[in-house]
Amino acid sequence: MPRSDSARGMINAGFLYKMKSTSSNIVDSARIVFGNISPTFVRATATEKYLKGKNLFTNDTLTTALKTLDKELVVEENPGEPPVAYRKQAALGLFYKGLLKLAPENTVNPRYRSGAIKLHDERPLSRGYQLFETNPEKWPINKPVTKVDGLIQTAGEALYVEDLPRFHQEVFCAFALSTVALGNLVSIDSSKALAYPGVIAFYSAKDIPGANTFTMPDQLLFGSTEEILCSGEVKYYNQPIGIIVAESRHIADTAAKLVVGEYTNVKEPLIDIRDAKDDPNRTTAAMTMEATDRGEDVVKEIKGLNSIYGQYHFTIETLVTVVNPSDQGFDVYSSTHWIEGVQMMISKALNIDQNRVDVHTRRVGGSYGLKLSRANQGAIAAALVVQKLNRPCRFIQSLTTNTRAHGKRLPCCSEFNAGVNSSGQIQHIDYNIYEDNGYTVNERFSLIGLEVFNNAYNKSRWNYKSFDSTTDTASNTWARAPGTLESIAMAELVMEQISYEMNLDPIDVRLANLDQEYESSLKEMLDTILVKSDYKNRRNLVTKFNSENRWKKRGLRVAFLRWSPTGGLNLYINISVYRGDGTVAITHGGIEMGQGINTKAVQVAAYLLNIPMDKIQIKENNTMIAPNCYVSGGSLVNFNVVVGVRRACEELLAKLQPIRDQMDNPTWEELITEAYAQNVELQARGFTKNTEEYPFPAYGVTVSEVEIDVLTGELEIVRVDLIEDVGLSISPEVDVGQVEGAFMMGLGYWTCENLMYGKNGELLTDRTWNYHVPLCRDIPQDLRVYFRKNSYTEDAIFGSKCIGEPPICMSIVIAFAIREAIVAARQESGISPQEWFQENGPYTVARNCLLASTKVEDFKFY
Amino acid sequence: MDRVTFKVNGVEYSVGCEVSSNVMLLDYIRGWLELKGTKYMCRQAGCGACVVSVRKQGALPYSINSCMTPITACHGLDITTIEEVGNRRKGYHPLQTTLAKYNGSQCGYCSPGWIMAMYSLLQNQKDMTMLDLEQSLASNICRCTGYRSILDAFKTFA
């Protein structure tokens, strides 16, 4: 299976051998069946026939049986399914595995017994461990508290957009999608869809009264426009071309598929960044950073070429908008983390004053970036329907529309040429990195990537160039650490390649290349994690394990992280105190999407106002109370909410001070009663500017150990030890959750999440059936998270650092550990560890098996 | 038989020709009964957000994906949703308080589904070990937490 549970088998098999007698090894008859070979293949009859009368457990029988089986297993290509080569190799592997399991113990070489296993069945109970400091003097800041929304979430009482009650006369809608990737949309036939019972209307680009775009060029984040509905030139497969409106969601979704576009000039799309990077029509230079130093001690020149691919966000709440007509315009409820964007872009697209569009967001059911700018498109569509019909509209995008019609994490390609000395220290490196933006360069991730292109390594020797490339796919977008994940991964891959090609310890190579600026922090953290993880001892155990086992291999590897957050966001923070009981309500302009900012805001306010946390509530955001608030993104909203809440609290306290001075140590409630009596305004504001800076790098080191089943490619994450510098955590339990969650999202990215496209540009892996995110038994068997001790930034942010995105950038350590295990397997096939193999995309079960390069001749009993 | 009858949270309901065969139990509990605690995402029984607990007469409760169960296939079922398990009026269930205490929710959208899967499991199986439990939760996806906190919370019930 592509993951531990709940997935179809990529290949399956059953074996029944009837022996001449209970003590005999001679086969009387055999039945061998395989699944997922081809639509017609079930039984391996030739092999069954061959085995009859043979001694089942001799190398000779095995070798001939494998040859027979190899011949009769004619695996058929099936797009979206694992590759033919894998299914063949794994089928032969399963046959061998079955025999190893049945063979009398004394006939099997102890090294080969490692094949007689089902890897996931051996998985023990998982365990987790978290170590952080907490200082009770600062509580409730830095206190490990339970999230303020936790209980209403687990009780199902927390309300999300789709939980709004039905409105009278409500309609539903769905996007109709293009069925070509490139071409001219000359007409749309919606007659079949409109004839479908329950369908109310169909709208296309020409029905949009204002600007047909859901992003606006803006000096900070957006470089271009993107059409809400295709107006003529189709840019990618399944681009929205129209909106079907119907009486129910089911009808809308069904009828949307009946809309037929007529296309001319249809061309085959280009979908792989590797094909786009050298095409000047598709690739433009973005950022350049020239080396300022060059060493001359070059013992080897190393060339590298790496590519990694996309990742679907897989939010559990899809993109949802509910729009109600209001007496001024629209009441919009959107699952977005940019309410300003929704308001502004509806206003532009529908030619309506911005102050007639009220956007509300209580909370978001997961985003990881998907709902930052992509939420605008569906929100505008729903508002258009309301404008046309004057009826409320609920637009819930299906999972398949979410995956097919919208952009994802940016695929990326890097190439480099480095000269290194005998310690693996880079003397010079020419390094190009290409980001696949999808069909247009809009959101400028190459800018974000620039900050961390060298990760933690000596910048002065890097000749760095980044490029923005386009492919004929949906415009790729924010996805937890966009730009940075790719940059950090590519820099870490350089270190790994040096380590292999030079036959050097991977930690030594990293240390030899560390940038002085980060050296002391990272060395300290490395020392800590090496001790905590018992690295040295386990290094020896892994080597021993690999020498004792032919069919199971382990890898133990390290990854470093240096993350550089950028600065401030515009947020409007409001704090109100109610005179009846002194309770407090806050709006902070940031969007709570699971990252715990509501909890942190409450902790900060409770600390500063010196009142219990349960006296404070965080209210929904809307464009009245929080106008012009920028995106909750880039791990920055934590800082900004903390700073803004602090400012609002300080302003409130200043207003209360004269009253407090008149009183004798009043309680909070007494103070508020008196302040009200004396006409003090019991509301205060905070504002954060986008020019503010919080230049505190986050650091991390992660050690990971994995085990692979060489015969099937399946994997188990044995143990992960992760240390991160989060500063003084405002809310340690919340931050542990951010670290673990981000790391797991990355673990999926590097292992089981594999986007596949057809030649026509259609996404083949568009749902839970074929796109696999990790489940609860895919997590490390033993996961230990440590926060760096004695780390403190500055008082304005209570010593904290950014948290949401950095940990995902360390998850590449899983890929490195898998690679080490694969290298150990390849070594058995005579391939030198110094021979670097280029891998593109995730280390899936199929890839692991094929990369192991196992020769079927090596399938033996003894 | 001209009506399909079933109970949701102890209250008897029935449906007949007024519902289409493509109305799923999920649609009924969210759309007809306005019980919005049950969430959903994939509508193909692949994410677990819509899990509810059902019981046939005289049998033990078990979990189902309400998104793939037509309401017309619910005849005779006794259905329990997250609202009935515990709420602010009658008090929360230990599963709900424990999952919250362990910070086993982040965005919270998958949380009711986890509670319902676990709620059914606890009634269905006695004397589960922690390992049994961990091996029984493969129907639910959480994209935020990385699962460790959810497992730690639920293991306290082993």
PDB file of N, CA and C in Angstrom, chain A residues 5-6 125-126 130 145-147 151 153-157 160 162-163 166 249-250 312-314 316-317 365-366 368 593-594 733 737-738 740-741 744 753 767-768 774-775 779, chain B residues 22 30 34 36-37 39-44 46 82 87-88 92 96-97 99-101 103 105-109 111 115 130-131 134-135 138 141 143-148 155:
ATOM      1  N   ASP A   5      -2.308   2.320   6.022  1.00  0.00           N
ATOM      2  CA  ASP A   5      -3.680   1.821   6.138  1.00  0.00           C
ATOM      3  C   ASP A   5      -4.569   2.486   5.105  1.00  0.00           C
ATOM      4  N   SER A   6      -5.774   1.947   4.977  1.00  0.00           N
ATOM      5  CA  SER A   6      -6.844   2.612   4.225  1.00  0.00           C
ATOM      6  C   SER A   6      -6.420   3.057   2.837  1.00  0.00           C
ATOM      7  N   LEU A 125       3.482   0.022  19.306  1.00  0.00           N
ATOM      8  CA  LEU A 125       2.699   1.168  19.739  1.00  0.00           C
ATOM      9  C   LEU A 125       3.551   2.431  19.596  1.00  0.00           C
ATOM     10  N   SER A 126       2.965   3.468  19.041  1.00  0.00           N
ATOM     11  CA  SER A 126       3.763   4.686  18.885  1.00  0.00           C
ATOM     12  C   SER A 126       3.817   5.458  20.205  1.00  0.00           C
ATOM     13  N   GLN A 130       7.652  15.318  24.589  1.00  0.00           N
ATOM     14  CA  GLN A 130       7.884  16.734  24.298  1.00  0.00           C
ATOM     15  C   GLN A 130       8.601  17.372  25.473  1.00  0.00           C
ATOM     16  N   VAL A 145      -1.099  25.769  28.096  1.00  0.00           N
ATOM     17  CA  VAL A 145      -2.545  25.782  28.300  1.00  0.00           C
ATOM     18  C   VAL A 145      -3.231  24.998  27.182  1.00  0.00           C
ATOM     19  N   THR A 146      -4.479  24.655  27.469  1.00  0.00           N
ATOM     20  CA  THR A 146      -5.318  24.042  26.446  1.00  0.00           C
ATOM     21  C   THR A 146      -5.846  25.147  25.548  1.00  0.00           C
ATOM     22  N   LYS A 147      -5.910  24.839  24.273  1.00  0.00           N
ATOM     23  CA  LYS A 147      -6.427  25.831  23.322  1.00  0.00           C
ATOM     24  C   LYS A 147      -7.806  26.344  23.727  1.00  0.00           C
ATOM     25  N   LEU A 151     -12.397  22.752  23.291  1.00  0.00           N
ATOM     26  CA  LEU A 151     -13.551  21.958  23.713  1.00  0.00           C
ATOM     27  C   LEU A 151     -14.751  22.129  22.780  1.00  0.00           C
ATOM     28  N   GLN A 153     -14.560  22.685  19.735  1.00  0.00           N
ATOM     29  CA  GLN A 153     -14.222  21.962  18.500  1.00  0.00           C
ATOM     30  C   GLN A 153     -14.471  20.467  18.670  1.00  0.00           C
ATOM     31  N   THR A 154     -13.993  19.915  19.774  1.00  0.00           N
ATOM     32  CA  THR A 154     -14.144  18.465  19.942  1.00  0.00           C
ATOM     33  C   THR A 154     -15.606  18.101  20.199  1.00  0.00           C
ATOM     34  N   ALA A 155     -16.411  19.092  20.631  1.00  0.00           N
ATOM     35  CA  ALA A 155     -17.835  18.832  20.858  1.00  0.00           C
ATOM     36  C   ALA A 155     -18.669  19.105  19.620  1.00  0.00           C
ATOM     37  N   GLY A 156     -18.036  19.581  18.557  1.00  0.00           N
ATOM     38  CA  GLY A 156     -18.797  19.896  17.340  1.00  0.00           C
ATOM     39  C   GLY A 156     -19.601  21.174  17.471  1.00  0.00           C
ATOM     40  N   GLU A 157     -19.301  21.989  18.479  1.00  0.00           N
ATOM     41  CA  GLU A 157     -20.061  23.229  18.672  1.00  0.00           C
ATOM     42  C   GLU A 157     -19.417  24.439  18.007  1.00  0.00           C
ATOM     43  N   TYR A 160     -18.348  26.868  11.661  1.00  0.00           N
ATOM     44  CA  TYR A 160     -17.587  27.200  10.453  1.00  0.00           C
ATOM     45  C   TYR A 160     -18.576  27.729   9.415  1.00  0.00           C
ATOM     46  N   GLU A 162     -19.820  26.702   6.605  1.00  0.00           N
ATOM     47  CA  GLU A 162     -20.878  25.827   6.105  1.00  0.00           C
ATOM     48  C   GLU A 162     -21.894  25.485   7.193  1.00  0.00           C
ATOM     49  N   ASP A 163     -21.606  25.851   8.429  1.00  0.00           N
ATOM     50  CA  ASP A 163     -22.534  25.530   9.516  1.00  0.00           C
ATOM     51  C   ASP A 163     -23.618  26.593   9.676  1.00  0.00           C
ATOM     52  N   ARG A 166     -29.518  27.072   6.939  1.00  0.00           N
ATOM     53  CA  ARG A 166     -30.023  27.320   5.589  1.00  0.00           C
ATOM     54  C   ARG A 166     -30.766  28.636   5.547  1.00  0.00           C
ATOM     55  N   ARG A 249     -26.766  21.316  -3.742  1.00  0.00           N
ATOM     56  CA  ARG A 249     -25.354  21.150  -4.064  1.00  0.00           C
ATOM     57  C   ARG A 249     -25.162  19.978  -5.025  1.00  0.00           C
ATOM     58  N   HIS A 250     -25.866  18.911  -4.744  1.00  0.00           N
ATOM     59  CA  HIS A 250     -25.720  17.709  -5.560  1.00  0.00           C
ATOM     60  C   HIS A 250     -26.066  18.003  -7.023  1.00  0.00           C
ATOM     61  N   TYR A 312      -0.896  18.813  -2.618  1.00  0.00           N
ATOM     62  CA  TYR A 312      -2.237  19.360  -2.388  1.00  0.00           C
ATOM     63  C   TYR A 312      -2.387  19.628  -0.891  1.00  0.00           C
ATOM     64  N   HIS A 313      -3.032  20.732  -0.584  1.00  0.00           N
ATOM     65  CA  HIS A 313      -3.131  21.161   0.819  1.00  0.00           C
ATOM     66  C   HIS A 313      -3.917  20.172   1.687  1.00  0.00           C
ATOM     67  N   PHE A 314      -4.957  19.612   1.085  1.00  0.00           N
ATOM     68  CA  PHE A 314      -5.814  18.647   1.786  1.00  0.00           C
ATOM     69  C   PHE A 314      -6.413  19.231   3.071  1.00  0.00           C
ATOM     70  N   ILE A 316      -9.429  19.898   5.514  1.00  0.00           N
ATOM     71  CA  ILE A 316     -10.612  19.076   5.779  1.00  0.00           C
ATOM     72  C   ILE A 316     -11.886  19.883   5.482  1.00  0.00           C
ATOM     73  N   GLU A 317     -11.838  21.182   5.662  1.00  0.00           N
ATOM     74  CA  GLU A 317     -12.920  22.032   5.145  1.00  0.00           C
ATOM     75  C   GLU A 317     -12.446  22.524   3.777  1.00  0.00           C
ATOM     76  N   GLY A 365     -11.404  25.976   8.643  1.00  0.00           N
ATOM     77  CA  GLY A 365     -11.179  24.547   8.909  1.00  0.00           C
ATOM     78  C   GLY A 365      -9.965  24.003   8.183  1.00  0.00           C
ATOM     79  N   GLY A 366      -8.828  24.618   8.461  1.00  0.00           N
ATOM     80  CA  GLY A 366      -7.580  24.188   7.824  1.00  0.00           C
ATOM     81  C   GLY A 366      -7.371  24.930   6.525  1.00  0.00           C
ATOM     82  N   TYR A 368      -3.466  25.868   5.297  1.00  0.00           N
ATOM     83  CA  TYR A 368      -2.073  25.602   4.899  1.00  0.00           C
ATOM     84  C   TYR A 368      -1.722  26.412   3.647  1.00  0.00           C
ATOM     85  N   MET A 593      -6.903  29.551  12.077  1.00  0.00           N
ATOM     86  CA  MET A 593      -7.146  28.411  11.189  1.00  0.00           C
ATOM     87  C   MET A 593      -6.566  27.143  11.798  1.00  0.00           C
ATOM     88  N   GLY A 594      -6.378  27.193  13.114  1.00  0.00           N
ATOM     89  CA  GLY A 594      -5.845  26.021  13.792  1.00  0.00           C
ATOM     90  C   GLY A 594      -4.486  26.285  14.392  1.00  0.00           C
ATOM     91  N   GLU A 733       2.181  24.233  24.387  1.00  0.00           N
ATOM     92  CA  GLU A 733       1.400  23.111  23.853  1.00  0.00           C
ATOM     93  C   GLU A 733       0.935  23.419  22.429  1.00  0.00           C
ATOM     94  N   GLY A 737       2.151  21.469  18.917  1.00  0.00           N
ATOM     95  CA  GLY A 737       1.196  21.038  17.895  1.00  0.00           C
ATOM     96  C   GLY A 737       1.578  21.551  16.523  1.00  0.00           C
ATOM     97  N   GLN A 738       2.059  22.790  16.465  1.00  0.00           N
ATOM     98  CA  GLN A 738       2.487  23.351  15.181  1.00  0.00           C
ATOM     99  C   GLN A 738       3.689  22.590  14.625  1.00  0.00           C
ATOM    100  N   GLU A 740       4.678  19.443  15.336  1.00  0.00           N
ATOM    101  CA  GLU A 740       4.336  18.069  14.958  1.00  0.00           C
ATOM    102  C   GLU A 740       3.494  18.045  13.683  1.00  0.00           C
ATOM    103  N   GLY A 741       2.527  18.961  13.620  1.00  0.00           N
ATOM    104  CA  GLY A 741       1.638  18.992  12.454  1.00  0.00           C
ATOM    105  C   GLY A 741       2.377  19.364  11.183  1.00  0.00           C
ATOM    106  N   MET A 744       4.603  16.498  10.066  1.00  0.00           N
ATOM    107  CA  MET A 744       3.862  15.395   9.444  1.00  0.00           C
ATOM    108  C   MET A 744       3.373  15.753   8.045  1.00  0.00           C
ATOM    109  N   GLU A 753       2.547  11.384  -0.734  1.00  0.00           N
ATOM    110  CA  GLU A 753       1.680  12.277  -1.500  1.00  0.00           C
ATOM    111  C   GLU A 753       2.272  12.489  -2.889  1.00  0.00           C
ATOM    112  N   ARG A 767      -8.501  12.803  -5.377  1.00  0.00           N
ATOM    113  CA  ARG A 767      -9.398  12.522  -4.256  1.00  0.00           C
ATOM    114  C   ARG A 767      -8.744  11.543  -3.287  1.00  0.00           C
ATOM    115  N   THR A 768      -9.472  11.201  -2.228  1.00  0.00           N
ATOM    116  CA  THR A 768      -8.864  10.360  -1.177  1.00  0.00           C
ATOM    117  C   THR A 768      -8.522   8.958  -1.693  1.00  0.00           C
ATOM    118  N   PRO A 774      -0.727  11.156   4.971  1.00  0.00           N
ATOM    119  CA  PRO A 774      -0.417  10.212   6.046  1.00  0.00           C
ATOM    120  C   PRO A 774      -1.602  10.001   6.992  1.00  0.00           C
ATOM    121  N   LEU A 775      -1.680   8.808   7.532  1.00  0.00           N
ATOM    122  CA  LEU A 775      -2.672   8.491   8.558  1.00  0.00           C
ATOM    123  C   LEU A 775      -1.955   8.298   9.894  1.00  0.00           C
ATOM    124  N   ILE A 779       2.849   7.953  11.277  1.00  0.00           N
ATOM    125  CA  ILE A 779       3.688   8.884  12.043  1.00  0.00           C
ATOM    126  C   ILE A 779       4.902   8.131  12.593  1.00  0.00           C
TER     127      ILE A 779
ATOM    128  N   ASN B  22     -30.449  10.122  -3.615  1.00  0.00           N
ATOM    129  CA  ASN B  22     -29.061  10.566  -3.416  1.00  0.00           C
ATOM    130  C   ASN B  22     -28.885  11.407  -2.142  1.00  0.00           C
ATOM    131  N   ARG B  30     -27.421  17.181   8.613  1.00  0.00           N
ATOM    132  CA  ARG B  30     -27.009  18.594   8.527  1.00  0.00           C
ATOM    133  C   ARG B  30     -28.100  19.470   7.892  1.00  0.00           C
ATOM    134  N   GLU B  34     -30.621  20.159  10.761  1.00  0.00           N
ATOM    135  CA  GLU B  34     -29.780  21.309  11.139  1.00  0.00           C
ATOM    136  C   GLU B  34     -28.825  20.957  12.282  1.00  0.00           C
ATOM    137  N   LYS B  36     -25.316  20.593  12.906  1.00  0.00           N
ATOM    138  CA  LYS B  36     -24.126  20.965  12.132  1.00  0.00           C
ATOM    139  C   LYS B  36     -22.823  20.491  12.776  1.00  0.00           C
ATOM    140  N   GLY B  37     -22.944  19.735  13.856  1.00  0.00           N
ATOM    141  CA  GLY B  37     -21.725  19.253  14.520  1.00  0.00           C
ATOM    142  C   GLY B  37     -20.983  18.225  13.688  1.00  0.00           C
ATOM    143  N   LYS B  39     -19.264  17.100  10.573  1.00  0.00           N
ATOM    144  CA  LYS B  39     -18.631  17.784   9.429  1.00  0.00           C
ATOM    145  C   LYS B  39     -18.472  16.798   8.273  1.00  0.00           C
ATOM    146  N   TYR B  40     -17.932  17.269   7.191  1.00  0.00           N
ATOM    147  CA  TYR B  40     -17.669  16.384   6.058  1.00  0.00           C
ATOM    148  C   TYR B  40     -16.643  17.040   5.167  1.00  0.00           C
ATOM    149  N   MET B  41     -16.020  16.248   4.317  1.00  0.00           N
ATOM    150  CA  MET B  41     -15.125  16.832   3.335  1.00  0.00           C
ATOM    151  C   MET B  41     -15.211  16.074   2.023  1.00  0.00           C
ATOM    152  N   CYS B  42     -14.705  14.833   1.989  1.00  0.00           N
ATOM    153  CA  CYS B  42     -14.485  14.179   0.690  1.00  0.00           C
ATOM    154  C   CYS B  42     -15.741  13.623   0.061  1.00  0.00           C
ATOM    155  N   ARG B  43     -16.748  13.300   0.862  1.00  0.00           N
ATOM    156  CA  ARG B  43     -17.978  12.656   0.393  1.00  0.00           C
ATOM    157  C   ARG B  43     -17.687  11.360  -0.360  1.00  0.00           C
ATOM    158  N   GLN B  44     -16.627  10.674   0.051  1.00  0.00           N
ATOM    159  CA  GLN B  44     -16.339   9.366  -0.540  1.00  0.00           C
ATOM    160  C   GLN B  44     -15.777   8.418   0.515  1.00  0.00           C
ATOM    161  N   GLY B  46     -13.536   8.718   2.622  1.00  0.00           N
ATOM    162  CA  GLY B  46     -12.085   8.640   2.678  1.00  0.00           C
ATOM    163  C   GLY B  46     -11.434   9.542   3.711  1.00  0.00           C
ATOM    164  N   ILE B  82     -22.525  13.733  17.162  1.00  0.00           N
ATOM    165  CA  ILE B  82     -21.658  14.406  18.130  1.00  0.00           C
ATOM    166  C   ILE B  82     -22.455  15.229  19.142  1.00  0.00           C
ATOM    167  N   ASN B  87     -22.533  17.904  25.230  1.00  0.00           N
ATOM    168  CA  ASN B  87     -22.731  19.275  24.761  1.00  0.00           C
ATOM    169  C   ASN B  87     -22.735  20.234  25.934  1.00  0.00           C
ATOM    170  N   ARG B  88     -22.833  21.517  25.619  1.00  0.00           N
ATOM    171  CA  ARG B  88     -22.693  22.519  26.675  1.00  0.00           C
ATOM    172  C   ARG B  88     -23.855  22.473  27.661  1.00  0.00           C
ATOM    173  N   TYR B  92     -20.084  17.793  28.810  1.00  0.00           N
ATOM    174  CA  TYR B  92     -19.290  17.169  27.755  1.00  0.00           C
ATOM    175  C   TYR B  92     -18.892  15.752  28.130  1.00  0.00           C
ATOM    176  N   GLN B  96     -14.534  14.067  24.673  1.00  0.00           N
ATOM    177  CA  GLN B  96     -14.440  15.450  24.175  1.00  0.00           C
ATOM    178  C   GLN B  96     -13.493  16.281  25.041  1.00  0.00           C
ATOM    179  N   THR B  97     -13.627  16.156  26.346  1.00  0.00           N
ATOM    180  CA  THR B  97     -12.763  16.955  27.225  1.00  0.00           C
ATOM    181  C   THR B  97     -11.313  16.478  27.128  1.00  0.00           C
ATOM    182  N   LEU B  99      -9.783  14.939  24.523  1.00  0.00           N
ATOM    183  CA  LEU B  99      -9.165  15.324  23.245  1.00  0.00           C
ATOM    184  C   LEU B  99      -8.801  16.811  23.281  1.00  0.00           C
ATOM    185  N   ALA B 100      -9.668  17.626  23.873  1.00  0.00           N
ATOM    186  CA  ALA B 100      -9.358  19.065  23.990  1.00  0.00           C
ATOM    187  C   ALA B 100      -8.162  19.279  24.908  1.00  0.00           C
ATOM    188  N   LYS B 101      -8.145  18.559  26.017  1.00  0.00           N
ATOM    189  CA  LYS B 101      -7.071  18.730  26.997  1.00  0.00           C
ATOM    190  C   LYS B 101      -5.702  18.389  26.405  1.00  0.00           C
ATOM    191  N   ASN B 103      -4.861  18.907  23.435  1.00  0.00           N
ATOM    192  CA  ASN B 103      -4.715  19.735  22.228  1.00  0.00           C
ATOM    193  C   ASN B 103      -4.752  18.875  20.961  1.00  0.00           C
ATOM    194  N   SER B 105      -6.986  18.965  18.833  1.00  0.00           N
ATOM    195  CA  SER B 105      -7.663  19.664  17.732  1.00  0.00           C
ATOM    196  C   SER B 105      -6.848  20.895  17.385  1.00  0.00           C
ATOM    197  N   GLN B 106      -6.763  21.179  16.096  1.00  0.00           N
ATOM    198  CA  GLN B 106      -6.166  22.461  15.702  1.00  0.00           C
ATOM    199  C   GLN B 106      -7.229  23.257  14.948  1.00  0.00           C
ATOM    200  N   CYS B 107      -7.408  22.974  13.655  1.00  0.00           N
ATOM    201  CA  CYS B 107      -8.494  23.697  12.983  1.00  0.00           C
ATOM    202  C   CYS B 107      -9.836  23.197  13.459  1.00  0.00           C
ATOM    203  N   GLY B 108      -9.884  21.958  13.938  1.00  0.00           N
ATOM    204  CA  GLY B 108     -11.090  21.436  14.570  1.00  0.00           C
ATOM    205  C   GLY B 108     -12.089  20.790  13.632  1.00  0.00           C
ATOM    206  N   TYR B 109     -11.816  20.821  12.339  1.00  0.00           N
ATOM    207  CA  TYR B 109     -12.817  20.344  11.399  1.00  0.00           C
ATOM    208  C   TYR B 109     -12.942  18.824  11.391  1.00  0.00           C
ATOM    209  N   SER B 111     -12.342  17.024  14.131  1.00  0.00           N
ATOM    210  CA  SER B 111     -12.457  16.550  15.522  1.00  0.00           C
ATOM    211  C   SER B 111     -13.742  15.782  15.822  1.00  0.00           C
ATOM    212  N   ILE B 115     -14.026  11.912  17.431  1.00  0.00           N
ATOM    213  CA  ILE B 115     -14.774  11.579  18.647  1.00  0.00           C
ATOM    214  C   ILE B 115     -15.778  10.464  18.349  1.00  0.00           C
ATOM    215  N   MET B 130      -3.804  -0.282  24.078  1.00  0.00           N
ATOM    216  CA  MET B 130      -3.447   0.920  23.339  1.00  0.00           C
ATOM    217  C   MET B 130      -3.124   0.582  21.883  1.00  0.00           C
ATOM    218  N   LEU B 131      -2.490  -0.555  21.699  1.00  0.00           N
ATOM    219  CA  LEU B 131      -2.107  -0.940  20.331  1.00  0.00           C
ATOM    220  C   LEU B 131      -3.352  -1.251  19.491  1.00  0.00           C
ATOM    221  N   GLU B 134      -4.829   2.020  18.511  1.00  0.00           N
ATOM    222  CA  GLU B 134      -4.075   2.723  17.470  1.00  0.00           C
ATOM    223  C   GLU B 134      -4.319   2.088  16.103  1.00  0.00           C
ATOM    224  N   GLN B 135      -4.555   0.791  16.115  1.00  0.00           N
ATOM    225  CA  GLN B 135      -4.758   0.088  14.841  1.00  0.00           C
ATOM    226  C   GLN B 135      -6.195   0.212  14.333  1.00  0.00           C
ATOM    227  N   ALA B 138      -7.841   4.133  11.461  1.00  0.00           N
ATOM    228  CA  ALA B 138      -7.309   4.477  10.138  1.00  0.00           C
ATOM    229  C   ALA B 138      -8.341   5.126   9.225  1.00  0.00           C
ATOM    230  N   ILE B 141      -8.807  11.241   8.969  1.00  0.00           N
ATOM    231  CA  ILE B 141      -7.636  12.034   8.586  1.00  0.00           C
ATOM    232  C   ILE B 141      -7.619  13.332   9.384  1.00  0.00           C
ATOM    233  N   ARG B 143      -5.172  16.758   9.181  1.00  0.00           N
ATOM    234  CA  ARG B 143      -4.053  17.346   8.455  1.00  0.00           C
ATOM    235  C   ARG B 143      -3.261  18.301   9.342  1.00  0.00           C
ATOM    236  N   CYS B 144      -3.838  18.696  10.475  1.00  0.00           N
ATOM    237  CA  CYS B 144      -3.189  19.742  11.280  1.00  0.00           C
ATOM    238  C   CYS B 144      -2.225  19.200  12.335  1.00  0.00           C
ATOM    239  N   THR B 145      -2.692  18.198  13.109  1.00  0.00           N
ATOM    240  CA  THR B 145      -1.969  17.893  14.347  1.00  0.00           C
ATOM    241  C   THR B 145      -0.781  16.967  14.150  1.00  0.00           C
ATOM    242  N   GLY B 146      -0.813  16.149  13.105  1.00  0.00           N
ATOM    243  CA  GLY B 146       0.213  15.115  13.011  1.00  0.00           C
ATOM    244  C   GLY B 146      -0.120  13.915  13.894  1.00  0.00           C
ATOM    245  N   TYR B 147      -1.352  13.845  14.386  1.00  0.00           N
ATOM    246  CA  TYR B 147      -1.931  12.669  15.058  1.00  0.00           C
ATOM    247  C   TYR B 147      -1.409  12.361  16.451  1.00  0.00           C
ATOM    248  N   ARG B 148      -0.191  12.729  16.799  1.00  0.00           N
ATOM    249  CA  ARG B 148       0.376  12.285  18.062  1.00  0.00           C
ATOM    250  C   ARG B 148      -0.527  12.679  19.240  1.00  0.00           C
ATOM    251  N   LYS B 155      -5.444   7.159  23.895  1.00  0.00           N
ATOM    252  CA  LYS B 155      -4.816   6.022  24.595  1.00  0.00           C
ATOM    253  C   LYS B 155      -5.183   6.008  26.078  1.00  0.00           C
TER     254      LYS B 155
END
